XYZ file of C-alpha atoms in Angstrom:
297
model
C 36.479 0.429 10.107
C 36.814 0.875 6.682
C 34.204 -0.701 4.405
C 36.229 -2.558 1.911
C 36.882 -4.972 5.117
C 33.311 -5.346 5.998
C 31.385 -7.917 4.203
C 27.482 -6.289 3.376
C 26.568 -9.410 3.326
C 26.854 -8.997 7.317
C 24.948 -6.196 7.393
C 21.584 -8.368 6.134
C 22.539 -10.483 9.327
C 23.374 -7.830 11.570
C 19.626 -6.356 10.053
C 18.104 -9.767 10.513
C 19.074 -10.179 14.209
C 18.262 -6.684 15.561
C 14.621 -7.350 13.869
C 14.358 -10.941 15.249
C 15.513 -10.747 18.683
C 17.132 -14.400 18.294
C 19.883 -16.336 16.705
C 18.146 -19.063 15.974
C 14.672 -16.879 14.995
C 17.428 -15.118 12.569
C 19.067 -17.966 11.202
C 15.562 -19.616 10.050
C 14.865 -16.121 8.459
C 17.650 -16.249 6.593
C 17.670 -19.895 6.051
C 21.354 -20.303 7.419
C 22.552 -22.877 10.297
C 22.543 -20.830 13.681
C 26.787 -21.414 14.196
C 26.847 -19.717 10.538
C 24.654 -16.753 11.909
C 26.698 -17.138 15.052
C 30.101 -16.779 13.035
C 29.006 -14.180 11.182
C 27.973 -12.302 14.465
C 31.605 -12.619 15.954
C 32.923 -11.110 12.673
C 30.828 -7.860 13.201
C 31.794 -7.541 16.711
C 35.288 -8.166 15.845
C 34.876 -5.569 13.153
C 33.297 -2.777 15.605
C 34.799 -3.730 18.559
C 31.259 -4.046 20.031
C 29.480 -7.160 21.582
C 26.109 -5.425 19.201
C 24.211 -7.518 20.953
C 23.817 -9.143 24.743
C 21.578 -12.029 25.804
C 19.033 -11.202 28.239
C 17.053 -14.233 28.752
C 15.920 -15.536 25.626
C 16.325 -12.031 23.746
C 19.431 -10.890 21.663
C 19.310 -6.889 23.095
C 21.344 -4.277 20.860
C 23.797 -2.654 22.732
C 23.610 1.600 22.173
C 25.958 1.302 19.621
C 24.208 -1.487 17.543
C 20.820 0.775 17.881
C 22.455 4.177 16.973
C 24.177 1.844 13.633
C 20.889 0.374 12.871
C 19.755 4.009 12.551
C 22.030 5.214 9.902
C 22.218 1.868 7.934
C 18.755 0.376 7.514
C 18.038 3.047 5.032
C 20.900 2.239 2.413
C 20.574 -1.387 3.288
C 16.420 -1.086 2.215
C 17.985 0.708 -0.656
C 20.582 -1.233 -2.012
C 17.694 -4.741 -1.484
C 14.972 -3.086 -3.425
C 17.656 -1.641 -6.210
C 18.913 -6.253 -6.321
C 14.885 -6.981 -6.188
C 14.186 -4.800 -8.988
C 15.815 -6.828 -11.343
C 14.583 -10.620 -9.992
C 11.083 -12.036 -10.558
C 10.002 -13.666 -7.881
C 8.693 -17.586 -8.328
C 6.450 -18.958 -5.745
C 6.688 -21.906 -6.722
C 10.213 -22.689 -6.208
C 11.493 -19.894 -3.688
C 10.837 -20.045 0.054
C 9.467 -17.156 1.513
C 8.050 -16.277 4.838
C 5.399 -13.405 5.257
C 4.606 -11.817 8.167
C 1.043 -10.496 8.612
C -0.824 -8.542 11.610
C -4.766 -9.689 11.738
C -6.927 -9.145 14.210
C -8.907 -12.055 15.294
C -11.807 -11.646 13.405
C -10.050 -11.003 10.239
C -8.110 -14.107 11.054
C -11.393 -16.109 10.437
C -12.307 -14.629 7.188
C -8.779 -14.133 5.610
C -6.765 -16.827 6.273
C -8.517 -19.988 5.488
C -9.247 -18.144 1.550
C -5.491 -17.421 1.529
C -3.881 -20.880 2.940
C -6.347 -22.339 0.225
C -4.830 -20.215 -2.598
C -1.521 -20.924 -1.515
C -2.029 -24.612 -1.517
C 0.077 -25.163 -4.570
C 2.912 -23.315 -2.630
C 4.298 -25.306 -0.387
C 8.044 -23.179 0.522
C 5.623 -20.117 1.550
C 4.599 -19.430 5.142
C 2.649 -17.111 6.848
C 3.035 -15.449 10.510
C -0.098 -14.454 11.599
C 0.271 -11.764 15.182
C -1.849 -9.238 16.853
C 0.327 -6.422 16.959
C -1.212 -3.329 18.716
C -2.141 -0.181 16.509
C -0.076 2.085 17.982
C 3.201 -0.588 16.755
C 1.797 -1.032 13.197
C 3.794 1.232 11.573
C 7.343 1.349 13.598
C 6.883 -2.826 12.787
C 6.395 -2.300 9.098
C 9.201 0.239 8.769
C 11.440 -1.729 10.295
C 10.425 -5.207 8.294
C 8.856 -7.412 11.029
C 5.850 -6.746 9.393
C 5.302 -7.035 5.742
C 1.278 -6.288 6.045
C -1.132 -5.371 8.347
C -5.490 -5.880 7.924
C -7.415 -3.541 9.410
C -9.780 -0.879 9.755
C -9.005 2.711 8.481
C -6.433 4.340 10.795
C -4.643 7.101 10.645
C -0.847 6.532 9.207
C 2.227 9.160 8.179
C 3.169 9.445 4.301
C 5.923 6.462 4.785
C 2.622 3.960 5.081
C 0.846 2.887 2.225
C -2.808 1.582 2.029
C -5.630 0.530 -0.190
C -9.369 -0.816 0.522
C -9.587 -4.805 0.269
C -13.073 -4.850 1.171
C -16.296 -3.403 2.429
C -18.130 -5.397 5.544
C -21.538 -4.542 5.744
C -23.388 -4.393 9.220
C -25.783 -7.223 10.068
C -27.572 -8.091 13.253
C -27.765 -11.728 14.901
C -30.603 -13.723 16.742
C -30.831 -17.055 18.032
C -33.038 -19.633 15.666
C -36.478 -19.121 16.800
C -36.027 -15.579 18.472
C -39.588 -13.861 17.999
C -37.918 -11.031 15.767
C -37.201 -13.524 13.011
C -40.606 -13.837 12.601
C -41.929 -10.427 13.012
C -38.935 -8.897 11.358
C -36.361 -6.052 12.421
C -37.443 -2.981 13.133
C -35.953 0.407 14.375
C -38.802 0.197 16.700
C -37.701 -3.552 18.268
C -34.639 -3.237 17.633
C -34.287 -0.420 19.909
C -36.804 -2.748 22.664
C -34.200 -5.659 22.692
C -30.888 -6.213 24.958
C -27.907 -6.089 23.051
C -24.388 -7.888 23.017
C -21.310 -5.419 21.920
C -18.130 -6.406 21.006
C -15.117 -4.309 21.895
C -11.422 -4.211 23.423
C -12.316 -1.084 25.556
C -14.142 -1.194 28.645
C -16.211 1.827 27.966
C -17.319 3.922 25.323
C -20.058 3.113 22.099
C -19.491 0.852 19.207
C -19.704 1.892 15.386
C -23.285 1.429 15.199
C -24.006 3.644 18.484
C -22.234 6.239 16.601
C -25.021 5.948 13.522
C -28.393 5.073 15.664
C -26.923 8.698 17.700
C -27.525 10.466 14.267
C -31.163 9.097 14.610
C -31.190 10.902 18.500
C -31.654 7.077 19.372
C -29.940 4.766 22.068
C -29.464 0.789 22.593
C -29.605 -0.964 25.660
C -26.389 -2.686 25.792
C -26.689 -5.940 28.329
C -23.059 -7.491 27.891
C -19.817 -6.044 26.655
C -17.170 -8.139 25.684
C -14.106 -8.829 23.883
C -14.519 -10.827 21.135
C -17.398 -12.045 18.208
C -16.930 -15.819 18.953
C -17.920 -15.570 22.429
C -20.887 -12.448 21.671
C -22.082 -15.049 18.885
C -22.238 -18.265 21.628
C -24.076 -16.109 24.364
C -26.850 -14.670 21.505
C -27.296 -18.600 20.164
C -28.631 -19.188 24.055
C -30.209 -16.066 24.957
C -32.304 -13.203 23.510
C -29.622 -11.088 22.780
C -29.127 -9.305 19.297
C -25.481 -8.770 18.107
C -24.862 -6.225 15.184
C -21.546 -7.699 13.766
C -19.416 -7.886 10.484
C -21.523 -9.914 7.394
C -18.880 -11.980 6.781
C -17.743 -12.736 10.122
C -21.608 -13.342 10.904
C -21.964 -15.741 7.693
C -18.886 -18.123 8.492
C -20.234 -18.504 12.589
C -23.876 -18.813 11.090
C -22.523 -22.169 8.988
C -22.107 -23.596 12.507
C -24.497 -22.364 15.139
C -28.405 -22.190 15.045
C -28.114 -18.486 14.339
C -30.356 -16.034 12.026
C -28.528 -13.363 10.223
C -31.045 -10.490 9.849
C -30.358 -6.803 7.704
C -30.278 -4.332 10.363
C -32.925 -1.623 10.860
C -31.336 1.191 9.728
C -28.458 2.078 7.139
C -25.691 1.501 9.515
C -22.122 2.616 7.873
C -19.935 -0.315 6.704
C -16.646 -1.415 7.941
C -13.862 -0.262 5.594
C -10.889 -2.951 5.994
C -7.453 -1.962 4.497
C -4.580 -3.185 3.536
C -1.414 -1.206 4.883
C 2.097 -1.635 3.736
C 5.883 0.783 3.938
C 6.701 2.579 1.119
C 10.065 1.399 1.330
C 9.593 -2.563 0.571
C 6.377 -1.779 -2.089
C 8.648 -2.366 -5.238
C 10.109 -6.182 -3.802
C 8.535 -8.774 -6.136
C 7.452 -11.111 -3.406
C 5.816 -8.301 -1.643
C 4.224 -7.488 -4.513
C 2.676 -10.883 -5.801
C 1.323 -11.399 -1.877
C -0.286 -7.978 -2.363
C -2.057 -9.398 -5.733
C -2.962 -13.118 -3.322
C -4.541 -10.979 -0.331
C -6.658 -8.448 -2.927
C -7.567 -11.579 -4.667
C -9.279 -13.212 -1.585
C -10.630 -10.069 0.100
C-alpha cells in the first residue's frame, strides 16, 4: 500500500462518502457524475483490498476497516485542505458551495428568510437546513456534515468554537382583545392567568419558571407542548398567555390577531450562539458564511 500509488485525491472521496452515506449524495457534494465517484470507489478498494463500504438499503456502511482508516486520516486530510484553503479567496459569486446548517425550528423562522434574502445575488450557494439533536452537534461538526449549528448556550469541549449572534428578549402573548391588554401585565395577573409552555420534554419548568422561582413564585401551566407555532394558534383563540422569544413573537404577530406585551418581571434573555470546529475555522468559505449569519442575527 504504498502512498506514491494512491491518488489523495481519493482520499477527499473516500472522506466524502463515509460523511454522506450515498454515492449519489457524495457525488453532488463533490460535484462529480456518480460512475466517476463510483470508479474512483473501485480504485480504493482495489488499493486496500477492502469493499470500504457495503450497501445496506439505501446507506453506503463502512466496513471496520474503512472506520478504523477514517480515524487516522481525517486529521491530515483536514490538514493538508485548510493548509490549500489558506492560500485561495473564496468568490461567492462564481463558486458553488453548499452549507450545511443545524436550526431548530424556531430559529428556522427568524434566520433563514434574512439569510436566503442576503444571498439572493448568489445563486451557486445552497443551504441544508436539519434538526440534529444536541447530543450529535459536535461529533457532526468534527466530522464536516455540519459546518454550523444555532442555538442556545450549551456546553461544548475545546475542539468547538462559539460566539453570541444575538440576544432574544422574553415577551409574553395574548389574544387581541384579552382583558390584560387593557389593564396591563402585572406580576400580580400574570401569576392569575393559565399559561401555554413550549418545550420538547414532557416534564420539567421552562426558562422563565426558573426566574419567577427566584421571586418564590409559581405559574399555572394549562398546556404543554412542542412547538411556538402551535402555542401561538391556541393563545390567538383562548385566554392563554405564552412567554416566548421577541423575535419569534414579532414575525407570528405580523400574521395573527395577537398582542405582544413586556413581561412582568425581568425575565433573563435567550443567549443564541453560533458554534463551529476549530479545525475548518481558517477555510475562506467558512469564513465569509460566518461574516453572512453575524450580519443577519
Amino acid at each position: 500500500m504504498a502512498l506514491n500509488r494512491l491518488d489523495l485525491n481519493l482520499l477527499h472521496v473516500f472522506d466524502t462518502i463515509y460523511r454522506e452515506g450515498s454515492l449519489t449524495r457524495a457525488a453532488r457534494a463533490l460535484h462529480l457524475t456518480q460512475p466517476a465517484v463510483s470508479h474512483s470507489l473501485s480504485r480504493l478498494r482495489e488499493h486496500f483490498d477492502d469493499p470500504l463500504f457495503s450497501r445496506q438499503g439505501n446507506k453506503m456502511v463502512p466496513t471496520p476497516l474503512a472506520r478504523r482508516f477514517l480515524e487516522s486520516m481525517r486529521p491530515g486530510l483536514t490538514q493538508i485542505q485548510s493548509a490549500v484553503n489558506q492560500f485561495h479567496a473564496f468568490d461567492p459569486a462564481n463558486q458553488r458551495k453548499t452549507y450545511s446548517l443545524a436550526l431548530r425550528d424556531i430559529l428556522e423562522s427568524t434566520f433563514l428568510p434574512k439569510l436566503m434574502g442576503r444571498l439572493e445575488s448568489y445563486p451557486e450557494l445552497e443551504i441544508i437546513s436539519q434538526r440534529v439533536p444536541r447530543r450529535d452537534m459536535e461529533t457532526q461538526l468534527a466530522a464536516g456534515k455540519l459546518d454550523f449549528a444555532v442555538d442556545v448556550l450549551l456546553p461544548v469541549s475545546n475542539q468547538t468554537a462559539h460566539e453570541l449572534l444575538r440576544r432574544d428578549r422574553l415577551v409574553v402573548l395574548a389574544r387581541k382583545g384579552h382583558p390584560l391588554t387593557r389593564e396591563g401585565l402585572t406580576m400580580e395577573n400574570y401569576l392569575e392567568a393559565k399559561h401555554v409552555l413550549v418545550s420538547s420534554r414532557s416534564e420539567g419548568p421552562g426558562i422563565e419558571d426558573f426566574e419567577l422561582s427566584r421571586f418564590g413564585v409559581q405559574r399555572s401551566i394549562r398546556l404543554r407542548c412542542q412547538h411556538y407555532y402551535a402555542a401561538c394558534r391556541v393563545t390567538e383563540g383562548t385566554d392563554l398567555l405564552l412567554t416566548m422569544p421577541e423575535n419569534y413573537a414579532r414575525i407570528i404577530a405580523e400574521r395573527a390577531d395577537i398582542d405582544i406585551l413586556s413581561a412582568p418581571a425581568d425575565l433573563p434573555a435567550i443567549d443564541v450562539h453560533l458554534y463551529w470546529h476549530k479545525a475548518y475555522e481558517r477555510e475562506p468559505a467558512l469564513l465569509w458564511f460566518r461574516e453572512q449569519l453575524n450580519s443577519i442575527a
